[in-house]
Short mmCIF file of C-alpha atoms in Angstrom, two decimals:
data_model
loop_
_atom_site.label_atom_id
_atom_site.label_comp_id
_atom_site.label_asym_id
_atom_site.label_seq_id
_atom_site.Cartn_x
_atom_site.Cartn_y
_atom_site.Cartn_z
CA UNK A 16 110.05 31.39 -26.70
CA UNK A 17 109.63 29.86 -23.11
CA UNK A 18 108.24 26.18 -23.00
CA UNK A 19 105.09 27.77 -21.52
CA UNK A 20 104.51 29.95 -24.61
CA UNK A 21 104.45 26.57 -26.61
CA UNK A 22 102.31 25.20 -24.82
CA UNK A 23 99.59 27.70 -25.21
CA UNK A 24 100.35 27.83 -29.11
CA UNK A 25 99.45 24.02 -29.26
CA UNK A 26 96.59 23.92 -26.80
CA UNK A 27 95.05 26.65 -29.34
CA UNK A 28 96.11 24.95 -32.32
CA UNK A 29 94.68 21.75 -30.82
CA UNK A 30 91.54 23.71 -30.40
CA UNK A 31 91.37 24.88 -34.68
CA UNK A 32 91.64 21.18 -35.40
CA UNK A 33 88.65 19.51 -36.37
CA UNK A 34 88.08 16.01 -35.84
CA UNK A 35 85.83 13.22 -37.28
CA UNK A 36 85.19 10.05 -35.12
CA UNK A 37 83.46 6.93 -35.74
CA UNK A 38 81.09 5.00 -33.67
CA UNK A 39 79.63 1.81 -33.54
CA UNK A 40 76.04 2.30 -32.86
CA UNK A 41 74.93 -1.05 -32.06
CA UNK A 42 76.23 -4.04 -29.87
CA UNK A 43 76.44 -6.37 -32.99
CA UNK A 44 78.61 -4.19 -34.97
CA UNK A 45 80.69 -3.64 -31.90
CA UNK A 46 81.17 -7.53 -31.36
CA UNK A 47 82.51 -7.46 -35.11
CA UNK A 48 85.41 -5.41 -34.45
CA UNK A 49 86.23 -7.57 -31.37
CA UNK A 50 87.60 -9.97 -33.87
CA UNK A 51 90.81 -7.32 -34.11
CA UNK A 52 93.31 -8.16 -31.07
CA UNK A 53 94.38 -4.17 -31.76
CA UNK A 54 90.78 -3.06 -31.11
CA UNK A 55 91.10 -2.52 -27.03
CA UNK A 56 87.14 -2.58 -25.85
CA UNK A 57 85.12 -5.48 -24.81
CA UNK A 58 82.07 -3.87 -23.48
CA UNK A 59 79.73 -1.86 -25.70
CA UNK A 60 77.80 0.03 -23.06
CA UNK A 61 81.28 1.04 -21.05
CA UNK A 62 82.29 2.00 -25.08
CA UNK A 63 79.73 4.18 -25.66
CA UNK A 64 80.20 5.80 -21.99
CA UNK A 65 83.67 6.25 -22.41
CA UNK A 66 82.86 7.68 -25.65
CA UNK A 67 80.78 10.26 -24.60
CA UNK A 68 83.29 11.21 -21.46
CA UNK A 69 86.11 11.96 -24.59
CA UNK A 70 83.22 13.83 -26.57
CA UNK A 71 82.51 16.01 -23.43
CA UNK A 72 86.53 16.64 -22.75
CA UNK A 73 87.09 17.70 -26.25
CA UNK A 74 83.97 20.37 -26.35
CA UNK A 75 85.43 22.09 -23.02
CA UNK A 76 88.57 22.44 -24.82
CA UNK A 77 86.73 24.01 -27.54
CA UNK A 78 87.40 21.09 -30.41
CA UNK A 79 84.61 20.46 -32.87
CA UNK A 80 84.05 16.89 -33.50
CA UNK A 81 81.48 15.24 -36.26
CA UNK A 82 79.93 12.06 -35.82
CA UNK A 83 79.78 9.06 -38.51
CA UNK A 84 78.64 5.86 -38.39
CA UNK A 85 81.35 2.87 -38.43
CA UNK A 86 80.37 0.12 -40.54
CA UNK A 87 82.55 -2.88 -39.89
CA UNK A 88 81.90 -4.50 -43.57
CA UNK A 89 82.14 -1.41 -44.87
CA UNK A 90 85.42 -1.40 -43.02
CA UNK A 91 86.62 -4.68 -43.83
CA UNK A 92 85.82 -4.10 -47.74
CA UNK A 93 87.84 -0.55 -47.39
CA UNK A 94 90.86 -2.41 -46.05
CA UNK A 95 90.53 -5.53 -48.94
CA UNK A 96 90.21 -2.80 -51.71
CA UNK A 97 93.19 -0.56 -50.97
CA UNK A 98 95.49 -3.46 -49.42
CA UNK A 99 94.86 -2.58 -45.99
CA UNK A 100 95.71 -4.48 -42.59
CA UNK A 101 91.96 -4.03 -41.23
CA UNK A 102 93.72 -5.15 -37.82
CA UNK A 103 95.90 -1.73 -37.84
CA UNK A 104 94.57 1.36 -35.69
CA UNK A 105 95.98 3.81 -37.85
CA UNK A 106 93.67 2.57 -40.84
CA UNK A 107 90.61 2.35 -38.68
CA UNK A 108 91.31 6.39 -38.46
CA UNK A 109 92.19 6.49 -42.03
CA UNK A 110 88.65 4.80 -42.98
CA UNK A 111 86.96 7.34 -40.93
CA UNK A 112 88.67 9.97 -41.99
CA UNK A 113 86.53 9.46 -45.76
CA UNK A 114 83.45 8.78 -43.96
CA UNK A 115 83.44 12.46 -43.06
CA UNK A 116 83.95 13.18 -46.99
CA UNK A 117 81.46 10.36 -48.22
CA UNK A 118 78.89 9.09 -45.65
CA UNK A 119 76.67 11.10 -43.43
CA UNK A 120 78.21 12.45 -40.13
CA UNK A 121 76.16 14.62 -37.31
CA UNK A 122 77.85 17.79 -35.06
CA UNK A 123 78.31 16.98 -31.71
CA UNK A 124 77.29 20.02 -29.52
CA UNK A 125 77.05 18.35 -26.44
CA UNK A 126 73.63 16.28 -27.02
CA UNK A 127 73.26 13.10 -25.23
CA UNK A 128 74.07 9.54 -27.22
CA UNK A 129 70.81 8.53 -26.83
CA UNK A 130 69.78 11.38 -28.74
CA UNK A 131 72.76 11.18 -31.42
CA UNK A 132 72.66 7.97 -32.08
CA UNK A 133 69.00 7.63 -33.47
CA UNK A 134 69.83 10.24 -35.49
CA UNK A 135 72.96 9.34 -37.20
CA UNK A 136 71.14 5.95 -38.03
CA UNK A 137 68.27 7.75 -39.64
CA UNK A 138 71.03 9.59 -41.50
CA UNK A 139 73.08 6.69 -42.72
CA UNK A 140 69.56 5.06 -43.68
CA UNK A 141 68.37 8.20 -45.66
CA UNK A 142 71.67 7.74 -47.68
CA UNK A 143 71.31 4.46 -48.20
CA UNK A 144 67.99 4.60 -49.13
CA UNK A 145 68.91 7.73 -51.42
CA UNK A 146 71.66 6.03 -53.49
CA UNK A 147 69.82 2.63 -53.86
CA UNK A 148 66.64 4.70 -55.69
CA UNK A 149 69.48 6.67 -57.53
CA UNK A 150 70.82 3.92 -58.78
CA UNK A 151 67.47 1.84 -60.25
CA UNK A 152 66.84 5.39 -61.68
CA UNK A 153 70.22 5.43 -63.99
CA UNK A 154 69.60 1.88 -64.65
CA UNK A 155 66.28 2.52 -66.26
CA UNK A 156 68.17 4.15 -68.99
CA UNK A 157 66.37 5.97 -72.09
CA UNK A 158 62.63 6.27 -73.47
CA UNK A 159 62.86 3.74 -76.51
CA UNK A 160 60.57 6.39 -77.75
CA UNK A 161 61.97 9.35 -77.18
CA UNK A 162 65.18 8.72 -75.71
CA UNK A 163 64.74 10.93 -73.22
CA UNK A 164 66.49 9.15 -69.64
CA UNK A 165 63.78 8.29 -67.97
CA UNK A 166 65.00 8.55 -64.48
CA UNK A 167 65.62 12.03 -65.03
CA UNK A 168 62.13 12.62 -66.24
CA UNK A 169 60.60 10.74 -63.47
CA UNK A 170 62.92 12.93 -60.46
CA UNK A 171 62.06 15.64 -62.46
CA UNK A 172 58.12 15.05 -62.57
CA UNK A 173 58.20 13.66 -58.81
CA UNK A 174 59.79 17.15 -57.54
CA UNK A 175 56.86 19.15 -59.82
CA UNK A 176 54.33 16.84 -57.81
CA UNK A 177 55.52 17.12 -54.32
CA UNK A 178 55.84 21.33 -54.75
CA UNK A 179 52.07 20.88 -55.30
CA UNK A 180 51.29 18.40 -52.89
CA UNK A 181 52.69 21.33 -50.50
CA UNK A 182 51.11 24.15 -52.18
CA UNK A 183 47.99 22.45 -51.70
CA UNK A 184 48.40 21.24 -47.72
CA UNK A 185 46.16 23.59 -45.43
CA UNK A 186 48.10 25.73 -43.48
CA UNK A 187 50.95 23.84 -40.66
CA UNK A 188 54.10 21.72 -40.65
CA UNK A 189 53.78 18.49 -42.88
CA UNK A 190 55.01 15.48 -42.19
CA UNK A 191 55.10 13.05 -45.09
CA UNK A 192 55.51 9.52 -45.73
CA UNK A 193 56.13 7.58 -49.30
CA UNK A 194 56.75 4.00 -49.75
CA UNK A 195 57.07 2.41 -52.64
CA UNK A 196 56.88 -1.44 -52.74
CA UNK A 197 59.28 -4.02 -54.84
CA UNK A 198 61.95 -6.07 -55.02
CA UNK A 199 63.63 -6.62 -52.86
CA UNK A 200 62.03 -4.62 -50.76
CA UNK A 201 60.19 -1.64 -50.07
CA UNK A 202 61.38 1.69 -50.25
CA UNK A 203 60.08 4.11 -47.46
CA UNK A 204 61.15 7.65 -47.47
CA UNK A 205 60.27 10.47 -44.91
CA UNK A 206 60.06 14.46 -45.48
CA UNK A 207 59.43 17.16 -42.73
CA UNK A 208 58.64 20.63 -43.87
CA UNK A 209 58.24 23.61 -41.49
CA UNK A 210 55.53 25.91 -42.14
CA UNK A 211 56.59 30.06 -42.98
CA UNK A 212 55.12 32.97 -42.63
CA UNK A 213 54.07 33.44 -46.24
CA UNK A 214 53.96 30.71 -48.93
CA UNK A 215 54.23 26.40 -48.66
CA UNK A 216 55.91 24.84 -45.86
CA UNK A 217 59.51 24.96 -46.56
CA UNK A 218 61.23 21.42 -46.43
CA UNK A 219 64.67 20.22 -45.25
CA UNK A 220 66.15 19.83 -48.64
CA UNK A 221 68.47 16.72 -47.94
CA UNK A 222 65.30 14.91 -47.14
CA UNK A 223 63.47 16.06 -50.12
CA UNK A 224 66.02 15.14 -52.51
CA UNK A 225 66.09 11.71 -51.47
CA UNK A 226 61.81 11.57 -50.89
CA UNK A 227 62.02 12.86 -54.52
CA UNK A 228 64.11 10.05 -55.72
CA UNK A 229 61.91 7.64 -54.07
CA UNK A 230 58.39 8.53 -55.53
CA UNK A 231 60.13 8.84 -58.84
CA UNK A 232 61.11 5.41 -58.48
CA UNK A 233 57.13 4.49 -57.90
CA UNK A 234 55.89 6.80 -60.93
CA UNK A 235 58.92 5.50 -63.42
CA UNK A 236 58.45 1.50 -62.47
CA UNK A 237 54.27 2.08 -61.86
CA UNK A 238 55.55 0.36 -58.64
CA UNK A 239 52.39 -0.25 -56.06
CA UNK A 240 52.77 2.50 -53.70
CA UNK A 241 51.67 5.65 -51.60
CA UNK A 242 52.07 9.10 -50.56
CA UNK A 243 50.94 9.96 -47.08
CA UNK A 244 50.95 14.24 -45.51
CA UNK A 245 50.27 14.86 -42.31
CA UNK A 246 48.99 18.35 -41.17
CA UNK A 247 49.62 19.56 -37.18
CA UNK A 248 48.66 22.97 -36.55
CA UNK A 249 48.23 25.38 -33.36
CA UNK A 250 44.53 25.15 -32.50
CA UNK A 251 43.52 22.39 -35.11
CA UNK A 252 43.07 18.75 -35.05
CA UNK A 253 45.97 17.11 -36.93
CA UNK A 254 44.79 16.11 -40.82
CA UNK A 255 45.68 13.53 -42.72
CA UNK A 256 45.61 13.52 -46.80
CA UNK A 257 47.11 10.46 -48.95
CA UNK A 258 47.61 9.47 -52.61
CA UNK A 259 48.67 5.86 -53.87
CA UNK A 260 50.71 5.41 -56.63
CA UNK A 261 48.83 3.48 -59.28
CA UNK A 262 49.86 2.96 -63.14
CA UNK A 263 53.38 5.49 -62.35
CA UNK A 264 50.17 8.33 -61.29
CA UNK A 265 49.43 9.54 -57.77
CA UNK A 266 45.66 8.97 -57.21
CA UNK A 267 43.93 10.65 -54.53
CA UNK A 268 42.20 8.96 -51.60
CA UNK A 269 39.06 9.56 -49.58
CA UNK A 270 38.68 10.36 -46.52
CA UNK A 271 36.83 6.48 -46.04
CA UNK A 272 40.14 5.73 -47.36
CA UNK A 273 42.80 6.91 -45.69
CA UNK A 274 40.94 6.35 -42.86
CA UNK A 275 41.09 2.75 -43.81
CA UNK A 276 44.41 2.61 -44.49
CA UNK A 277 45.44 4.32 -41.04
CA UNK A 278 43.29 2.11 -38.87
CA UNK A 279 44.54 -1.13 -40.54
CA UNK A 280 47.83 -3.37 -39.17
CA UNK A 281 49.68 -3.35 -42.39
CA UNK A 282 51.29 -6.91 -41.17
CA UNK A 283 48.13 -8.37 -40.14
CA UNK A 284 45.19 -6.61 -41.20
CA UNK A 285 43.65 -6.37 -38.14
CA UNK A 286 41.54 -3.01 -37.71
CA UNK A 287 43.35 -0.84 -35.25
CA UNK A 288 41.56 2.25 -33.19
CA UNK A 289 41.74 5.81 -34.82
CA UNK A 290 43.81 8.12 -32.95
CA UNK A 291 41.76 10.72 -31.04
CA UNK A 292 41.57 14.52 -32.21
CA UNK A 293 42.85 13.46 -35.93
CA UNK A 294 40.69 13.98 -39.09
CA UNK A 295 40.88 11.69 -42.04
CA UNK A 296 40.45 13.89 -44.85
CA UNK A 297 40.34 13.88 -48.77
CA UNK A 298 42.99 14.25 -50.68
CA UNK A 299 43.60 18.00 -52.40
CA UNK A 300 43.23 18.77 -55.84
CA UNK A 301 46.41 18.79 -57.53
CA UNK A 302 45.19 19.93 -60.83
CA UNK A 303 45.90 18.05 -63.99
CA UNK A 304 49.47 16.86 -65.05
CA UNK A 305 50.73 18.17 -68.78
CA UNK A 306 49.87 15.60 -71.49
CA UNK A 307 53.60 14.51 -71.79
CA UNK A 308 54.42 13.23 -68.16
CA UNK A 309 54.66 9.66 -69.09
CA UNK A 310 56.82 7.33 -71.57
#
């Protein structure tokens, strides 16, 4: 085989391999890893442009590459818990190398940064958000009653009331919104679903598992909260329906209401102007929840 041939067989093999890189989003997290004499950049913006030239060269030679989001404490803990040197390049590969197994990573196909980069934050904070509502769920244990585990009930019950909430939406893509407030802080959860042909809007399910979780967390803890759809359609004004979570129920608003609750600063109170070509409506009918949906 001439030296030629080899070198075609490993620029094609280089192109099968995979790869998983990860970036520092943000200009404080970047100044953390300054404090390692082996990490070699100093400037975040020339970082992120470099970063992007090596994401470009890799595409044209046909690599795939995933995105993740480098967490320097998450970092630092890694190296302290396996008996690292966090200093060392090769574990700073190692450590991303199980963010592409554990945390939430993004294709690059060639998209700007300032497009990614949004993005994989939203990701990392869906996870984040997911797992911290997972967890109070487990922790709420079984129904002293029943023993049934209540967390389970609650996710359960949530995902029966958000399939109607859907069901019921007038015809578009929804856009919904649930927070639920407590300490420490408040828990805020997003969920887009597309509208089809026939049937509900059909929603992304990552984001439904964890919008699930989240309005569980309100109905199993009667947590002070609130459930907010938005409606955009060809041809229509945009329409906007809410519940709040009251006593671990979801309680439909008026229209007076949501419009009140859209058209008020939620920092300072202050009355804020409606947005033109929206309509504040009344929440839809759910229909009544079986006898048994609460410990």
């Amino acid at each position: 085989m001439t030296h030629t041939d080899q070198r075609t067989q490993r620029n094609a093999l280089h192109r099968e391999i995979a790869g998983t890189v990860g970036l520092l989003t943000d200009a404080h997290d970047f100044q953390t890893m300054r404090r390692y004499d082996s990490f070699p950049f100093d400037d975040h913006p020339a970082y992120l442009k470099n970063f992007e030239a090596v994401l470009k060269t890799r595409t044209a030679q046909g690599s795939h590459t995933t995105l993740a989001l480098f967490d320097p404490e998450e970092y630092a803990e890694y190296c302290t818990a396996n008996g690292l040197d966090p200093g060392a390049p090769a574990n700073r590969g190692r450590f991303t190398a199980e963010l592409a197994t554990l945390g939430p990573t993004l294709a690059y196909e060639g998209q700007p940064l300032t497009t990614l980069l949004p993005a994989l934050v939203d990701a990392a904070v869906r996870q984040a958000t997911w797992e911290y509502a997972t967890t109070l769920l487990t922790r709420l244990g079984p129904c002293p009653t029943c023993g049934e585990d209540i967390g389970r009930a609650a996710f359960i019950r949530a995902a029966a009331l958000l399939a109607r909430v859907l069901e019921a939406a007038p015809p578009g893509d929804q856009h919904l919104v649930c927070s639920v407030s407590g300490p420490p802080e408040t828990l805020v959860a997003v969920l887009h679903a597309d509208q089809q042909d026939t049937g509900p809007a059909e929603p992304d399910q990552a984001e439904a598992i964890e919008f699930t979780s989240v309005l569980a967390l309100g109905l199993a803890t009667r947590s002070p909260g609130g459930l907010v759809m938005r409606t955009t359609a060809p041809g229509h004004p945009d329409r906007v329906h809410g519940w709040r979570i009251r006593a671990g129920a979801l309680e439909p608003l008026t229209a007076a209401e949501v419009f009140d609750a859209y058209c008020t600063d939620a920092e300072s109170g202050d009355l804020v102007a409606p947005e033109s070509g929206v309509d504040y409506c009344a929440a839809p009918d759910l229909g009544e929840e079986g006898p048994d949906h609460r410990h």
